[in-house]
């Protein structure tokens, strides 16, 4: 099972990815997570990516494609995979075709911008562990403190409202054409394209996705 999740930042792709990967026993390939790992390790790629992500700018296609293609060579990808946040542009999608990486299912999670901004602006994270909270939907027991260590939580630069708006503008201009790309492929029976409303509770969205896939 080879799945692509599409949708704006903050649409809930990460949550749905975990559920789908567990269901089909495939690895969750998130370019965002891979880049954040590189940033934490302070690699050359990480330093380059951090500067761009802090400004809400997408990392260049050639960098992302290289990271992904290397990841697909690992043994756990032989039975399938789930892409979360990749491909993000038509050149990235075409790069998959060039290296003969077929996609079975494309799932688009659709969420309005105002909902996205509320979701992301409320996120808080414990940097050392990666534990995530939300001031409205999943608050810590003590305001702005990690439940386990009691250390301060932070708001990531790319979750701040101004940066979120910039990221959404980039998504609309650069990523939305990808929807047309995959819809056309679905019309040719090359992929199964599924579009869902992502404003429902996560478990409801999951049920709808699995129902469509089955």
Short mmCIF file of C-alpha atoms in Angstrom, two decimals:
data_model
loop_
_atom_site.label_atom_id
_atom_site.label_comp_id
_atom_site.label_asym_id
_atom_site.label_seq_id
_atom_site.Cartn_x
_atom_site.Cartn_y
_atom_site.Cartn_z
CA UNK A 1 0.00 0.00 0.00
CA UNK A 2 1.60 3.24 -1.19
CA UNK A 3 -0.25 6.30 0.09
CA UNK A 4 0.17 10.07 -0.30
CA UNK A 5 -1.50 12.42 2.19
CA UNK A 6 -2.26 15.91 0.87
CA UNK A 7 -3.56 18.94 2.71
CA UNK A 8 -2.43 22.29 4.12
CA UNK A 9 -0.10 22.48 7.13
CA UNK A 10 -2.13 21.81 10.26
CA UNK A 11 -4.79 19.74 8.47
CA UNK A 12 -4.14 16.73 10.70
CA UNK A 13 -2.04 14.72 8.26
CA UNK A 14 0.34 13.57 11.00
CA UNK A 15 -2.47 12.12 13.12
CA UNK A 16 -4.05 10.31 10.19
CA UNK A 17 -0.65 9.07 9.04
CA UNK A 18 -0.07 7.30 12.36
CA UNK A 19 -3.45 5.58 12.17
CA UNK A 20 -3.04 4.48 8.56
CA UNK A 21 0.53 3.27 9.05
CA UNK A 22 -0.56 1.16 12.02
CA UNK A 23 -3.51 -0.22 10.05
CA UNK A 24 -1.46 -1.25 7.00
CA UNK A 25 1.88 -1.86 8.76
CA UNK A 26 3.82 0.56 6.57
CA UNK A 27 6.38 3.26 7.50
CA UNK A 28 5.37 6.88 7.93
CA UNK A 29 7.67 8.97 5.77
CA UNK A 30 7.38 12.58 6.86
CA UNK A 31 9.78 14.99 5.22
CA UNK A 32 9.00 17.46 8.00
CA UNK A 33 10.17 15.01 10.66
CA UNK A 34 13.25 14.06 8.67
CA UNK A 35 14.17 17.72 8.24
CA UNK A 36 13.58 18.47 11.94
CA UNK A 37 15.87 15.54 12.83
CA UNK A 38 18.52 17.05 10.57
CA UNK A 39 18.02 20.44 12.21
CA UNK A 40 18.41 18.93 15.68
CA UNK A 41 21.59 17.14 14.56
CA UNK A 42 22.84 20.43 13.05
CA UNK A 43 23.79 18.82 9.75
CA UNK A 44 24.44 20.97 6.68
CA UNK A 45 20.99 20.04 5.39
CA UNK A 46 19.50 20.83 8.79
CA UNK A 47 21.09 24.26 9.00
CA UNK A 48 19.93 25.09 5.49
CA UNK A 49 16.42 23.84 6.19
CA UNK A 50 16.13 25.70 9.52
CA UNK A 51 16.82 29.07 7.93
CA UNK A 52 14.15 28.46 5.29
CA UNK A 53 11.54 26.93 7.64
CA UNK A 54 11.91 29.79 10.14
CA UNK A 55 10.90 32.12 7.32
CA UNK A 56 8.04 29.86 6.25
CA UNK A 57 9.79 29.08 2.95
CA UNK A 58 9.70 25.60 1.41
CA UNK A 59 12.93 23.63 1.20
CA UNK A 60 14.02 23.24 -2.48
CA UNK A 61 12.65 20.25 -4.40
CA UNK A 62 16.05 18.76 -5.20
CA UNK A 63 16.95 18.58 -1.50
CA UNK A 64 13.64 17.00 -0.50
CA UNK A 65 13.68 14.46 -3.35
CA UNK A 66 17.17 13.30 -2.42
CA UNK A 67 16.16 12.77 1.20
CA UNK A 68 13.04 10.80 0.19
CA UNK A 69 14.67 8.61 -2.47
CA UNK A 70 17.40 7.61 0.00
CA UNK A 71 14.72 6.75 2.57
CA UNK A 72 12.82 4.50 0.12
CA UNK A 73 15.90 2.29 -0.26
CA UNK A 74 15.49 1.04 3.32
CA UNK A 75 14.02 -2.42 3.92
CA UNK A 76 10.87 -1.30 5.73
CA UNK A 77 9.60 0.40 2.56
CA UNK A 78 9.44 -2.78 0.50
CA UNK A 79 5.78 -3.48 1.37
CA UNK A 80 4.67 0.11 0.98
CA UNK A 81 4.86 3.48 2.68
CA UNK A 82 2.91 6.60 3.50
CA UNK A 83 4.13 10.01 2.37
CA UNK A 84 3.17 12.88 4.69
CA UNK A 85 4.13 16.29 3.29
CA UNK A 86 5.62 14.84 0.12
CA UNK A 87 5.29 15.33 -2.76
CA UNK A 88 4.48 18.99 -2.19
CA UNK A 89 4.91 20.21 -5.76
CA UNK A 90 4.40 18.85 -9.27
CA UNK A 91 8.17 18.59 -9.89
CA UNK A 92 8.45 16.42 -6.76
CA UNK A 93 5.58 14.21 -7.97
CA UNK A 94 7.13 13.89 -11.41
CA UNK A 95 10.45 13.02 -9.77
CA UNK A 96 8.72 9.97 -8.24
CA UNK A 97 7.55 8.92 -11.69
CA UNK A 98 11.08 9.29 -13.03
CA UNK A 99 12.48 6.93 -10.41
CA UNK A 100 9.55 4.51 -10.90
CA UNK A 101 7.89 4.97 -7.51
CA UNK A 102 4.15 4.27 -8.09
CA UNK A 103 1.42 5.64 -5.81
CA UNK A 104 -1.75 3.63 -5.09
CA UNK A 105 -3.90 6.09 -3.12
CA UNK A 106 -3.90 9.86 -2.69
CA UNK A 107 -5.87 11.22 0.29
CA UNK A 108 -6.60 14.95 0.41
CA UNK A 109 -7.63 16.35 3.81
CA UNK A 110 -9.42 19.65 3.24
CA UNK A 111 -9.53 22.23 6.08
CA UNK A 112 -10.34 26.01 5.85
CA UNK A 113 -7.53 28.48 6.52
CA UNK A 114 -9.15 29.98 9.64
CA UNK A 115 -9.32 26.54 11.27
CA UNK A 116 -5.68 25.85 10.34
CA UNK A 117 -4.49 29.09 11.93
CA UNK A 118 -6.35 28.34 15.18
CA UNK A 119 -4.94 24.82 15.30
CA UNK A 120 -1.32 25.76 14.64
CA UNK A 121 -1.13 28.98 16.62
CA UNK A 122 -2.20 27.05 19.74
CA UNK A 123 0.48 24.39 19.45
CA UNK A 124 3.16 24.14 22.13
CA UNK A 125 6.04 21.67 22.21
CA UNK A 126 8.54 20.28 24.72
CA UNK A 127 11.71 20.51 22.67
CA UNK A 128 13.77 17.78 24.33
CA UNK A 129 11.12 15.06 24.05
CA UNK A 130 9.00 16.29 21.13
CA UNK A 131 5.80 16.06 23.22
CA UNK A 132 3.09 18.24 21.70
CA UNK A 133 0.26 20.15 23.36
CA UNK A 134 -2.42 22.62 22.31
CA UNK A 135 -3.58 25.47 24.54
CA UNK A 136 -7.23 24.79 23.62
CA UNK A 137 -7.56 21.18 22.45
CA UNK A 138 -4.83 19.40 24.47
CA UNK A 139 -3.53 21.72 27.21
CA UNK A 140 -0.83 20.69 29.70
CA UNK A 141 -1.89 20.13 33.32
CA UNK A 142 -0.04 23.31 34.31
CA UNK A 143 -0.15 26.21 31.88
CA UNK A 144 2.87 26.29 29.53
CA UNK A 145 4.73 23.49 31.37
CA UNK A 146 5.48 19.96 30.17
CA UNK A 147 3.44 17.34 32.05
CA UNK A 148 6.42 15.00 32.52
CA UNK A 149 9.40 17.24 33.26
CA UNK A 150 7.77 20.53 34.29
CA UNK A 151 10.00 22.33 31.81
CA UNK A 152 8.77 25.26 29.75
CA UNK A 153 6.91 24.61 26.50
CA UNK A 154 7.66 26.70 23.44
CA UNK A 155 5.82 27.84 20.35
CA UNK A 156 7.78 26.89 17.26
CA UNK A 157 8.55 29.71 14.85
CA UNK A 158 6.66 27.98 12.03
CA UNK A 159 3.51 27.73 14.21
CA UNK A 160 3.20 31.48 14.83
CA UNK A 161 0.17 33.08 13.10
CA UNK A 162 2.20 35.24 10.72
CA UNK A 163 4.32 32.32 9.58
CA UNK A 164 1.27 30.06 9.29
CA UNK A 165 -0.40 32.56 6.95
CA UNK A 166 2.75 32.66 4.82
CA UNK A 167 2.89 28.86 4.73
CA UNK A 168 -0.76 28.69 3.65
CA UNK A 169 -0.11 31.17 0.85
CA UNK A 170 2.81 29.04 -0.31
CA UNK A 171 0.64 25.94 -0.12
CA UNK A 172 -2.09 27.54 -2.23
CA UNK A 173 0.33 28.76 -4.88
CA UNK A 174 2.71 25.80 -5.10
CA UNK A 175 0.89 22.72 -3.81
CA UNK A 176 -2.71 23.08 -4.97
CA UNK A 177 -1.70 22.40 -8.60
CA UNK A 178 -0.60 18.99 -7.32
CA UNK A 179 -4.26 18.18 -6.63
CA UNK A 180 -5.07 18.69 -10.31
CA UNK A 181 -2.07 16.52 -11.18
CA UNK A 182 -3.34 13.58 -9.11
CA UNK A 183 -6.99 14.09 -10.05
CA UNK A 184 -5.94 13.74 -13.69
CA UNK A 185 -4.03 10.58 -12.78
CA UNK A 186 -7.13 9.23 -11.04
CA UNK A 187 -9.19 9.85 -14.17
CA UNK A 188 -6.67 7.70 -16.02
CA UNK A 189 -7.08 5.02 -13.32
CA UNK A 190 -3.43 5.44 -12.30
CA UNK A 191 -4.27 6.30 -8.67
CA UNK A 192 -7.29 6.25 -6.36
CA UNK A 193 -7.99 9.86 -5.29
CA UNK A 194 -9.93 10.50 -2.07
CA UNK A 195 -10.96 13.98 -0.82
CA UNK A 196 -12.28 14.37 2.75
CA UNK A 197 -13.43 17.14 5.10
CA UNK A 198 -10.75 17.40 7.81
CA UNK A 199 -12.76 19.54 10.26
CA UNK A 200 -14.31 16.49 11.94
CA UNK A 201 -12.78 14.79 14.99
CA UNK A 202 -9.63 12.82 14.11
CA UNK A 203 -11.28 9.44 14.71
CA UNK A 204 -14.17 10.41 12.43
CA UNK A 205 -11.76 11.44 9.68
CA UNK A 206 -9.93 8.12 10.09
CA UNK A 207 -13.14 6.13 9.77
CA UNK A 208 -14.04 7.96 6.58
CA UNK A 209 -10.58 7.43 5.07
CA UNK A 210 -10.57 3.69 5.84
CA UNK A 211 -14.10 3.33 4.50
CA UNK A 212 -13.09 4.97 1.22
CA UNK A 213 -9.94 2.87 0.92
CA UNK A 214 -11.83 -0.36 1.60
#
